[in-house]
Each structure stands twice: as C-alpha cells, then as structure tokens.
Amino acid sequence: EIVLTQSPGTLALSPGERATLSCRASQRVNTITLGWYQLKPGQVPRLLIYGASNRATGIPDRFSGSGSGTDFTLTISRLEPEDFAVYYCKVYDAAYSFGQGTRLEVK
Amino acid sequence: QVLLVQSGAEVKKPGASVKVSCKASGYTFADYLIHWVRQAPGQGLEWVGVVNPNNGDVDYPQKFRGRVTMTRDTSTTTVYMEVSSLGSEDTAVYYCSRERGATYFFDHWGQGTLVTVSS
C-alpha cells in the first residue's frame, strides 16, 4: 500500500496569498489516480483535482495541480476566504490511500 | 441532479454491528462504483471499500476484510455498508461517494452518517 505524506501539516496564510501544498508518495504512483479533495467542518469532501492536474467541474481556476512520480503539488494562486479548509491527496494502487491532510488556516 | 442520500446517525455498543445505507438518484446507478470513506474524530479520511452496483463485486482494504460487507439493491438504487464487531475506533462519519469506473476520482458524496460506538 502506498503511503502519502502531506506537508506542511498546517499552513497559515492570508487571503490573497499563494498556497503551495505538497503530497509525497512512498513509491511511484500512476498519475491518473492522484486526486485532491477539500474538506471543511460540517461539509462533505469536495473533489478539486483529478489525474494530478485536471480541475473538477466548477472548481475555480485559482486551483491547480501538478507533479508526477512521487511528488505532487496543489497550488491555490490567490487565497479566497472560503479556501481555508483541510486538503487531502488520494491515490490508488490496489487500494485507495489518503494523505493525512494539510490544514490551511488564516494567518 | 445527482444525489447520494445516506441513512441517519447510529449509536451502537461495542461488539455490535451497524448497517448504513446510501440511496443514489439522478444518474444511471449501474454506471458508477460506490465507495465508502470514513473520518474519525480529529482524524483524516480513510477508504473503507467499494461495491460495483452493476454486478455486486466488492473490494475492501486488508484492514476491513472480514468485518465490512457492502451490498447493493438495484431495485431501489441503494447501497449498504455493514460493519461488524464494532469498537470505539469505528466511531466516525461514514460517507458514500461515487466513481465512474476506473476514473479514480469521487465526484459526488453523500451527506455522511455519524456512527458512534459507546458503551
């Protein structure tokens, strides 16, 4: 089973700033299986990015994903107030694995 | 529109079983796998398993094999997840979500069902 390690654990930024979230896999992954999800308290997970770099339907273009092999990145170009949440990467390799999450909080 | 509507919150005693339902509507039931994902208090997301509504095939991670059973009822477009031998560590919000076969992303989610295991 692939282990995903997200960093940082917590990221404190201000609205308008750029956020860069990292997801590192314990072994090479199939890029098409790498996704990113946003989770806010009291809400359901929201798909942001699939196939490492494809924005899901309705996701603003300030969200972008990149990476390959073992290293992947979610970038939010200019933070909006509604973007402060916990972000998870997910991958499939015989089973689905989630990273432990990055909490994006207001500085 | 696409809806995944889950059954309500449950409180169970240690050692008991719980069965949570997820009713799908707004799309062709057989075209999408249904996954279950859980989040324990203060913890991250964890994949519990998947059922193929088309043929009933299931897959569970090693951690849950022998303790989780997923089934579907095509007549009511409902998927069920049963967890047996509950322990306190099973206290979590359980979500169902759908994946179009072999696309590897979950695009719609149920509202979540809180399962509390307490003596």
Coordinates of N, CA and C in Angstrom, one line a residue:
Chain A
E1 N 0.8 -1.2 0.0 CA 0.0 0.0 0.0 C 0.9 1.2 0.0
I2 N 0.5 2.2 -0.8 CA 1.3 3.5 -0.9 C 0.9 4.3 0.3
V3 N 2.0 4.9 0.8 CA 1.8 5.9 1.9 C 2.0 7.3 1.4
L4 N 1.0 8.2 1.6 CA 1.1 9.5 1.2 C 1.4 10.4 2.3
T5 N 2.4 11.3 2.2 CA 2.8 12.2 3.2 C 2.6 13.6 2.7
Q6 N 1.7 14.4 3.4 CA 1.4 15.7 3.0 C 2.2 16.7 3.9
S7 N 2.7 17.8 3.3 CA 3.3 18.8 4.0 C 3.0 20.2 3.5
P8 N 3.0 21.2 4.3 CA 3.1 21.1 5.8 C 1.9 20.5 6.4
G9 N 1.9 20.2 7.7 CA 0.7 19.8 8.4 C -0.3 20.9 8.5
T10 N 0.2 22.1 8.8 CA -0.6 23.3 8.9 C 0.1 24.4 8.1
L11 N -0.7 25.2 7.4 CA -0.2 26.3 6.6 C -1.0 27.5 7.0
A12 N -0.4 28.5 7.5 CA -1.1 29.8 7.9 C -0.7 30.9 6.9
L13 N -1.7 31.3 6.2 CA -1.6 32.3 5.2 C -2.7 33.4 5.3
S14 N -2.6 34.4 4.5 CA -3.6 35.5 4.5 C -4.3 35.4 3.2
P15 N -5.6 35.9 3.1 CA -6.3 36.0 1.9 C -5.5 36.8 0.9
G16 N -5.5 36.3 -0.4 CA -4.7 37.0 -1.4 C -3.4 36.3 -1.7
E17 N -2.9 35.6 -0.7 CA -1.6 35.0 -0.8 C -1.7 33.7 -1.6
R18 N -0.5 33.1 -2.0 CA -0.4 31.9 -2.7 C -0.1 30.8 -1.8
A19 N -0.8 29.7 -2.0 CA -0.7 28.5 -1.1 C -0.1 27.3 -2.0
T20 N 0.9 26.7 -1.4 CA 1.5 25.5 -2.1 C 1.5 24.3 -1.1
L21 N 0.8 23.3 -1.5 CA 0.6 22.1 -0.6 C 1.3 20.9 -1.3
S22 N 2.0 20.2 -0.5 CA 2.8 19.1 -1.1 C 2.2 17.7 -0.7
C23 N 2.3 16.7 -1.6 CA 1.9 15.4 -1.3 C 3.0 14.5 -1.9
R24 N 3.7 13.7 -1.0 CA 4.7 12.8 -1.5 C 4.4 11.4 -1.2
A25 N 4.5 10.5 -2.3 CA 4.2 9.1 -2.2 C 5.4 8.3 -1.8
S26 N 5.2 7.2 -1.1 CA 6.2 6.3 -0.7 C 6.8 5.5 -1.9
Q27 N 6.1 5.5 -3.0 CA 6.6 4.8 -4.2 C 5.9 5.5 -5.4
R28 N 6.5 5.3 -6.6 CA 5.9 5.9 -7.8 C 4.5 5.6 -8.0
V29 N 3.7 6.6 -8.3 CA 2.2 6.4 -8.5 C 1.8 6.6 -9.9
N30 N 0.7 6.0 -10.3 CA 0.1 6.3 -11.6 C -0.6 7.6 -11.5
T31 N -0.1 8.6 -12.3 CA -0.6 9.9 -12.2 C -2.1 10.1 -12.3
I32 N -2.7 9.2 -13.1 CA -4.1 9.4 -13.4 C -4.9 9.0 -12.1
T33 N -4.3 8.4 -11.1 CA -5.1 8.1 -9.9 C -4.9 9.1 -8.8
L34 N -4.1 10.2 -9.0 CA -3.9 11.2 -8.0 C -4.9 12.2 -8.0
G35 N -5.6 12.4 -6.8 CA -6.6 13.5 -6.7 C -6.4 14.3 -5.5
W36 N -7.0 15.4 -5.5 CA -7.0 16.3 -4.3 C -8.5 16.6 -3.9
Y37 N -8.7 16.7 -2.6 CA -10.1 17.0 -2.1 C -9.9 18.0 -1.0
Q38 N -11.0 18.8 -0.9 CA -11.1 19.8 0.1 C -12.2 19.4 1.1
L39 N -11.9 19.6 2.4 CA -12.9 19.3 3.4 C -13.0 20.4 4.4
K40 N -14.2 20.9 4.6 CA -14.5 21.9 5.6 C -15.3 21.3 6.7
P41 N -15.2 21.9 7.9 CA -16.0 21.4 9.0 C -17.5 21.4 8.7
G42 N -18.2 20.2 9.0 CA -19.6 20.2 8.7 C -20.0 20.0 7.3
Q43 N -19.1 19.9 6.4 CA -19.4 19.7 5.0 C -18.8 18.4 4.5
V44 N -19.2 18.0 3.3 CA -18.7 16.8 2.7 C -17.5 17.1 1.9
P45 N -16.6 16.1 1.7 CA -15.4 16.3 0.8 C -15.8 16.8 -0.6
R46 N -15.0 17.6 -1.1 CA -15.2 18.2 -2.4 C -14.0 17.9 -3.3
L47 N -14.3 17.3 -4.5 CA -13.3 17.0 -5.4 C -12.7 18.2 -6.1
L48 N -11.4 18.4 -6.0 CA -10.8 19.6 -6.6 C -10.1 19.3 -7.9
I49 N -9.2 18.3 -7.8 CA -8.3 17.9 -8.9 C -8.3 16.4 -9.1
Y50 N -8.3 16.0 -10.3 CA -8.2 14.5 -10.6 C -7.1 14.4 -11.7
G51 N -6.5 13.2 -11.7 CA -5.5 12.9 -12.7 C -4.3 13.9 -12.5
A52 N -4.1 14.3 -11.2 CA -3.0 15.1 -10.8 C -3.1 16.6 -11.2
S53 N -3.7 16.8 -12.4 CA -3.7 18.2 -12.9 C -5.0 18.7 -13.5
N54 N -6.0 17.9 -13.4 CA -7.3 18.3 -14.1 C -8.3 18.8 -13.0
R55 N -8.8 20.1 -13.3 CA -9.7 20.6 -12.4 C -11.1 20.0 -12.6
A56 N -11.7 19.7 -11.4 CA -13.1 19.1 -11.5 C -14.1 20.2 -11.9
T57 N -15.2 19.7 -12.3 CA -16.3 20.6 -12.7 C -16.6 21.7 -11.6
G58 N -16.6 22.9 -12.0 CA -17.0 24.0 -11.1 C -15.9 24.5 -10.2
I59 N -14.7 23.9 -10.3 CA -13.6 24.4 -9.5 C -12.9 25.6 -10.1
P60 N -12.8 26.7 -9.3 CA -12.2 27.9 -9.9 C -10.7 27.7 -10.4
D61 N -10.3 28.5 -11.3 CA -9.0 28.3 -11.9 C -7.9 28.7 -11.0
R62 N -8.2 29.3 -9.9 CA -7.1 29.6 -8.9 C -6.5 28.3 -8.3
F63 N -7.2 27.2 -8.5 CA -6.7 25.9 -8.0 C -6.0 25.2 -9.2
S64 N -4.8 24.7 -8.9 CA -4.1 23.9 -9.9 C -3.3 22.8 -9.3
G65 N -3.2 21.7 -10.0 CA -2.4 20.6 -9.5 C -1.3 20.3 -10.5
S66 N -0.2 19.7 -10.0 CA 0.9 19.4 -10.8 C 1.7 18.2 -10.1
G67 N 2.6 17.7 -10.9 CA 3.5 16.7 -10.3 C 3.4 15.4 -11.1
S68 N 4.4 14.5 -10.8 CA 4.4 13.1 -11.3 C 5.4 12.3 -10.5
G69 N 5.3 11.0 -10.7 CA 6.2 10.1 -10.0 C 5.8 10.0 -8.6
T70 N 6.6 10.6 -7.7 CA 6.2 10.5 -6.2 C 5.9 11.9 -5.6
D71 N 6.0 13.0 -6.4 CA 5.8 14.3 -5.8 C 4.8 15.1 -6.5
F72 N 3.8 15.5 -5.8 CA 2.6 16.2 -6.3 C 2.4 17.5 -5.5
T73 N 1.8 18.5 -6.2 CA 1.5 19.8 -5.6 C 0.2 20.3 -5.9
L74 N -0.5 20.8 -4.9 CA -1.7 21.6 -5.1 C -1.4 23.1 -4.9
T75 N -1.7 23.9 -5.8 CA -1.4 25.3 -5.7 C -2.7 26.1 -5.7
I76 N -2.9 27.0 -4.8 CA -4.0 28.0 -4.8 C -3.4 29.3 -5.1
S77 N -3.7 29.9 -6.2 CA -2.9 31.1 -6.6 C -3.1 32.3 -5.8
R78 N -4.4 32.6 -5.5 CA -4.7 33.7 -4.6 C -5.8 33.3 -3.7
L79 N -5.5 33.2 -2.4 CA -6.5 32.6 -1.5 C -7.7 33.5 -1.3
E80 N -8.9 32.9 -1.4 CA -10.1 33.5 -1.0 C -10.5 33.0 0.4
P81 N -11.4 33.8 1.1 CA -11.8 33.4 2.4 C -12.3 32.0 2.5
E82 N -13.0 31.6 1.5 CA -13.7 30.2 1.5 C -12.7 29.1 1.3
D83 N -11.4 29.4 1.0 CA -10.4 28.4 0.7 C -9.8 27.8 1.9
F84 N -10.0 28.4 3.1 CA -9.4 27.9 4.3 C -10.1 26.6 4.8
A85 N -9.4 25.5 4.8 CA -10.0 24.2 4.9 C -8.9 23.2 5.1
V86 N -9.2 21.9 5.1 CA -8.2 20.9 5.1 C -8.2 20.2 3.7
Y87 N -7.0 20.0 3.2 CA -6.9 19.4 1.9 C -6.2 18.1 2.0
Y88 N -6.7 17.1 1.2 CA -6.2 15.7 1.2 C -5.9 15.3 -0.2
C89 N -4.7 14.7 -0.3 CA -4.4 14.0 -1.6 C -4.8 12.5 -1.5
K90 N -5.1 11.9 -2.6 CA -5.5 10.5 -2.6 C -5.0 9.8 -3.8
V91 N -4.6 8.5 -3.7 CA -4.1 7.8 -4.8 C -4.6 6.4 -4.8
Y92 N -4.5 5.7 -5.9 CA -4.9 4.3 -6.0 C -3.8 3.4 -6.4
D93 N -3.5 2.4 -5.7 CA -2.6 1.3 -6.1 C -3.0 0.0 -5.4
A94 N -3.9 -0.7 -6.0 CA -4.5 -1.9 -5.4 C -5.5 -1.5 -4.3
A95 N -5.3 -0.4 -3.7 CA -6.2 0.2 -2.7 C -6.1 1.7 -2.7
Y96 N -7.1 2.3 -2.2 CA -7.0 3.8 -2.1 C -6.4 4.2 -0.8
S97 N -5.5 5.2 -0.9 CA -4.8 5.8 0.3 C -5.0 7.3 0.2
F98 N -5.3 7.9 1.4 CA -5.3 9.3 1.6 C -4.1 9.8 2.3
G99 N -3.6 11.0 2.0 CA -2.7 11.6 2.9 C -3.3 12.0 4.2
Q100 N -2.5 12.5 5.1 CA -3.0 12.8 6.4 C -3.7 14.2 6.5
G101 N -3.5 14.9 5.4 CA -4.2 16.2 5.3 C -3.2 17.4 5.6
T102 N -3.5 18.5 5.0 CA -2.9 19.8 5.3 C -4.0 20.8 5.7
R103 N -3.8 21.3 6.9 CA -4.8 22.3 7.3 C -4.4 23.7 6.9
L104 N -5.2 24.4 6.1 CA -4.9 25.7 5.6 C -5.7 26.7 6.5
E105 N -5.0 27.5 7.3 CA -5.7 28.4 8.2 C -5.3 29.8 8.0
V106 N -6.2 30.7 8.5 CA -6.0 32.1 8.3 C -4.9 32.6 9.2
K107 N -3.9 33.4 8.7 CA -2.8 33.9 9.5 C -3.3 35.2 10.2
Chain B
Q1 N -30.9 16.2 -10.3 CA -29.4 16.2 -10.1 C -29.0 15.0 -9.3
V2 N -27.6 14.8 -9.3 CA -27.1 13.6 -8.7 C -27.2 13.8 -7.2
L3 N -27.8 12.8 -6.5 CA -27.9 12.8 -5.1 C -27.5 11.4 -4.5
L4 N -26.8 11.5 -3.4 CA -26.5 10.3 -2.6 C -27.0 10.6 -1.2
V5 N -28.0 9.9 -0.8 CA -28.7 10.3 0.5 C -28.5 9.1 1.4
Q6 N -27.8 9.4 2.5 CA -27.5 8.3 3.5 C -28.5 8.3 4.6
S7 N -28.5 7.2 5.3 CA -29.3 7.0 6.5 C -28.8 7.8 7.6
G8 N -29.6 7.8 8.7 CA -29.3 8.7 9.8 C -28.3 8.2 10.8
A9 N -28.0 9.0 11.7 CA -26.9 8.7 12.7 C -27.3 7.4 13.5
E10 N -26.3 6.7 14.0 CA -26.5 5.5 14.7 C -25.6 5.5 16.0
V11 N -26.1 4.9 17.0 CA -25.3 4.7 18.3 C -25.3 3.2 18.6
K12 N -24.2 2.7 18.7 CA -24.1 1.2 18.9 C -23.1 0.9 20.0
K13 N -23.4 -0.3 20.6 CA -22.5 -0.7 21.7 C -21.3 -1.5 21.1
P14 N -20.2 -1.5 21.8 CA -19.0 -2.3 21.3 C -19.4 -3.7 21.1
G15 N -19.0 -4.3 20.0 CA -19.3 -5.7 19.6 C -20.5 -5.8 18.7
A16 N -21.3 -4.7 18.6 CA -22.5 -4.8 17.8 C -22.1 -4.6 16.3
S17 N -23.1 -4.6 15.5 CA -23.0 -4.3 14.0 C -23.8 -3.1 13.7
V18 N -23.5 -2.4 12.6 CA -24.2 -1.3 12.1 C -24.3 -1.4 10.6
K19 N -25.5 -1.0 10.1 CA -25.7 -1.1 8.6 C -26.2 0.3 8.2
V20 N -25.4 0.9 7.3 CA -25.7 2.3 6.8 C -26.1 2.1 5.3
S21 N -27.1 2.9 4.9 CA -27.5 2.9 3.5 C -27.2 4.2 2.8
C22 N -27.1 4.1 1.5 CA -26.8 5.2 0.6 C -27.7 5.1 -0.6
K23 N -28.7 5.9 -0.8 CA -29.6 5.8 -1.9 C -29.2 6.8 -3.0
A24 N -29.0 6.3 -4.2 CA -28.5 7.0 -5.3 C -29.6 7.4 -6.2
S25 N -29.6 8.6 -6.8 CA -30.6 9.1 -7.7 C -29.9 10.1 -8.6
G26 N -30.6 10.3 -9.8 CA -30.2 11.4 -10.7 C -29.1 11.0 -11.7
Y27 N -28.8 9.7 -11.7 CA -27.9 9.2 -12.7 C -28.2 7.7 -12.9
T28 N -27.5 7.0 -13.8 CA -27.6 5.6 -14.1 C -26.8 4.9 -13.0
F29 N -27.5 4.2 -12.2 CA -27.0 3.5 -11.0 C -25.8 2.6 -11.3
A30 N -26.0 1.8 -12.4 CA -25.0 0.8 -12.8 C -23.7 1.3 -13.3
D31 N -23.7 2.6 -13.7 CA -22.5 3.2 -14.3 C -21.4 3.7 -13.4
Y32 N -21.7 3.7 -12.1 CA -20.8 4.3 -11.1 C -20.6 3.3 -10.0
L33 N -19.3 3.1 -9.6 CA -18.9 2.4 -8.4 C -19.3 3.3 -7.2
I34 N -19.7 2.6 -6.1 CA -19.9 3.3 -4.8 C -18.9 3.0 -3.8
H35 N -18.2 4.0 -3.3 CA -17.1 3.8 -2.3 C -17.7 4.3 -1.0
W36 N -17.1 3.8 0.1 CA -17.3 4.3 1.4 C -16.0 4.8 2.0
V37 N -16.0 6.0 2.6 CA -14.9 6.6 3.2 C -15.3 7.1 4.6
R38 N -14.4 7.0 5.5 CA -14.8 7.4 6.9 C -13.8 8.4 7.4
Q39 N -14.3 9.2 8.4 CA -13.4 10.2 9.1 C -13.7 10.1 10.6
A40 N -12.8 9.6 11.3 CA -12.9 9.5 12.8 C -12.7 10.9 13.3
P41 N -13.1 11.2 14.5 CA -13.0 12.5 15.1 C -11.5 12.9 15.2
G42 N -11.2 14.1 14.6 CA -9.9 14.6 14.7 C -8.9 13.9 13.7
Q43 N -9.4 13.0 12.9 CA -8.5 12.2 12.0 C -8.8 12.6 10.6
G44 N -8.0 12.0 9.7 CA -8.2 12.2 8.3 C -9.1 11.2 7.6
L45 N -9.1 11.2 6.3 CA -10.1 10.4 5.6 C -9.4 9.0 5.4
E46 N -10.3 8.0 5.4 CA -9.9 6.6 5.3 C -10.8 5.8 4.4
W47 N -10.3 5.1 3.4 CA -11.1 4.4 2.5 C -11.5 3.1 3.1
V48 N -12.8 2.8 3.0 CA -13.4 1.6 3.7 C -13.6 0.5 2.7
G49 N -13.9 0.8 1.4 CA -14.2 -0.2 0.4 C -15.1 0.3 -0.7
V50 N -15.4 -0.6 -1.6 CA -16.1 -0.2 -2.8 C -17.0 -1.4 -3.2
V51 N -18.2 -1.0 -3.8 CA -19.1 -2.0 -4.4 C -19.4 -1.6 -5.8
N52 N -19.5 -2.5 -6.7 CA -19.9 -2.3 -8.1 C -21.4 -2.6 -8.2
P53 N -22.2 -1.5 -8.3 CA -23.7 -1.8 -8.4 C -24.1 -2.6 -9.6
N54 N -23.2 -2.7 -10.6 CA -23.6 -3.4 -11.8 C -23.6 -4.9 -11.5
N55 N -22.7 -5.4 -10.8 CA -22.6 -6.9 -10.6 C -22.4 -7.3 -9.1
G56 N -22.3 -6.3 -8.2 CA -22.2 -6.7 -6.8 C -20.7 -6.9 -6.4
D57 N -19.8 -6.9 -7.3 CA -18.4 -7.1 -6.9 C -18.0 -6.1 -5.8
V58 N -17.1 -6.5 -4.9 CA -16.7 -5.7 -3.8 C -15.2 -5.7 -3.7
D59 N -14.6 -4.7 -3.1 CA -13.2 -4.8 -2.7 C -13.0 -4.0 -1.4
Y60 N -12.3 -4.6 -0.5 CA -12.1 -3.9 0.8 C -10.6 -3.9 1.1
P61 N -10.1 -2.8 1.7 CA -8.7 -2.9 2.1 C -8.5 -4.0 3.2
Q62 N -7.3 -4.4 3.3 CA -7.0 -5.5 4.2 C -7.5 -5.3 5.6
K63 N -7.4 -4.1 6.0 CA -7.8 -3.7 7.4 C -9.2 -4.0 7.7
F64 N -10.1 -4.0 6.7 CA -11.5 -4.2 6.9 C -12.1 -5.5 6.5
R65 N -11.2 -6.3 5.8 CA -11.7 -7.6 5.3 C -12.2 -8.5 6.5
G66 N -13.3 -9.1 6.3 CA -13.9 -9.9 7.3 C -14.8 -9.2 8.3
R67 N -14.8 -7.9 8.3 CA -15.6 -7.1 9.2 C -16.5 -6.1 8.5
V68 N -16.3 -5.9 7.2 CA -17.1 -5.0 6.4 C -17.8 -5.7 5.3
T69 N -19.1 -5.5 5.1 CA -19.8 -6.1 4.0 C -20.6 -5.0 3.2
M70 N -20.3 -4.9 1.9 CA -21.1 -4.0 1.1 C -21.9 -4.7 0.1
T71 N -23.2 -4.2 0.0 CA -24.1 -4.9 -0.9 C -24.9 -3.8 -1.6
R72 N -25.7 -4.2 -2.6 CA -26.5 -3.2 -3.3 C -27.8 -3.8 -3.6
D73 N -28.8 -3.0 -3.8 CA -30.2 -3.3 -4.2 C -30.5 -2.5 -5.5
T74 N -30.4 -3.2 -6.6 CA -30.6 -2.4 -7.8 C -32.1 -1.9 -8.0
S75 N -33.0 -2.6 -7.3 CA -34.4 -2.2 -7.5 C -34.7 -0.9 -6.8
T76 N -33.9 -0.6 -5.8 CA -34.1 0.7 -5.1 C -32.9 1.6 -5.2
T77 N -31.9 1.3 -6.0 CA -30.7 2.0 -6.3 C -30.0 2.4 -4.9
T78 N -29.9 1.5 -4.1 CA -29.4 1.7 -2.7 C -28.2 0.8 -2.5
V79 N -27.2 1.3 -1.9 CA -26.0 0.6 -1.5 C -26.0 0.5 0.0
Y80 N -25.5 -0.6 0.6 CA -25.4 -0.8 2.0 C -24.0 -1.1 2.4
M81 N -23.7 -0.6 3.6 CA -22.4 -1.0 4.2 C -22.6 -1.4 5.6
E82 N -22.2 -2.6 5.9 CA -22.4 -3.2 7.3 C -21.0 -3.4 7.9
V83 N -20.9 -2.9 9.1 CA -19.6 -3.1 9.8 C -19.9 -3.9 11.1
S84 N -19.2 -5.0 11.3 CA -19.5 -5.8 12.4 C -18.4 -5.7 13.5
S85 N -18.6 -6.3 14.6 CA -17.6 -6.3 15.7 C -17.1 -4.8 16.0
L86 N -18.1 -3.9 16.2 CA -17.7 -2.5 16.3 C -16.9 -2.3 17.6
G87 N -15.9 -1.4 17.4 CA -15.1 -0.9 18.6 C -15.1 0.6 18.6
S88 N -14.6 1.2 19.6 CA -14.6 2.6 19.8 C -13.9 3.3 18.6
E89 N -12.9 2.6 18.0 CA -12.2 3.1 16.9 C -13.0 3.2 15.7
D90 N -14.1 2.7 15.6 CA -15.0 2.8 14.5 C -15.9 4.0 14.5
T91 N -15.9 4.7 15.7 CA -16.7 5.9 15.7 C -16.1 6.9 14.7
A92 N -17.0 7.3 13.8 CA -16.6 8.1 12.7 C -17.8 8.6 11.9
V93 N -17.6 9.5 11.0 CA -18.6 9.9 10.0 C -18.2 9.0 8.8
Y94 N -19.2 8.3 8.3 CA -19.1 7.5 7.1 C -19.8 8.1 5.9
Y95 N -19.0 8.3 4.8 CA -19.5 8.9 3.6 C -19.6 7.8 2.5
C96 N -20.6 7.9 1.7 CA -20.6 7.1 0.4 C -20.2 8.2 -0.7
S97 N -19.6 7.7 -1.7 CA -19.3 8.5 -2.8 C -19.2 7.7 -4.1
R98 N -19.3 8.3 -5.2 CA -19.4 7.6 -6.5 C -18.1 7.8 -7.3
E99 N -17.8 6.8 -8.1 CA -16.7 6.9 -9.1 C -17.2 6.3 -10.4
R100 N -17.0 7.0 -11.5 CA -17.3 6.3 -12.8 C -16.1 5.4 -13.0
G101 N -16.4 4.2 -13.4 CA -15.5 3.1 -13.4 C -14.1 3.4 -13.9
A102 N -13.1 3.1 -13.1 CA -11.7 3.3 -13.5 C -11.3 4.7 -13.8
T103 N -11.9 5.7 -13.2 CA -11.5 7.1 -13.4 C -10.8 7.6 -12.2
Y104 N -10.9 6.9 -11.1 CA -10.1 7.1 -9.8 C -10.4 8.4 -9.1
F105 N -11.6 9.0 -9.4 CA -11.9 10.2 -8.6 C -13.4 10.0 -8.2
F106 N -13.7 10.6 -7.0 CA -15.0 10.5 -6.4 C -15.7 11.9 -6.6
D107 N -16.7 12.0 -7.4 CA -17.1 13.3 -7.8 C -18.4 13.8 -7.0
H108 N -19.1 12.9 -6.5 CA -20.3 13.3 -5.6 C -20.2 12.4 -4.4
W109 N -20.7 13.1 -3.3 CA -20.6 12.4 -2.0 C -22.0 12.5 -1.3
G110 N -22.2 11.5 -0.4 CA -23.4 11.6 0.4 C -23.1 12.6 1.6
Q111 N -24.2 12.8 2.4 CA -24.0 13.8 3.4 C -23.3 13.4 4.6
G112 N -23.0 12.1 4.7 CA -22.3 11.5 5.8 C -23.3 10.9 6.9
T113 N -22.8 9.9 7.5 CA -23.6 9.3 8.6 C -22.7 9.1 9.8
L114 N -23.0 9.7 10.9 CA -22.2 9.5 12.1 C -22.6 8.2 12.8
V115 N -21.6 7.4 13.0 CA -21.7 6.2 13.8 C -20.9 6.3 15.0
T116 N -21.6 6.2 16.2 CA -20.9 6.4 17.5 C -21.0 5.0 18.2
V117 N -19.8 4.6 18.6 CA -19.7 3.3 19.3 C -19.4 3.6 20.8
S118 N -20.3 3.3 21.6 CA -20.1 3.7 23.0 C -20.9 2.7 23.9
S119 N -20.3 2.4 25.0 CA -20.9 1.5 26.0 C -21.9 2.3 26.9

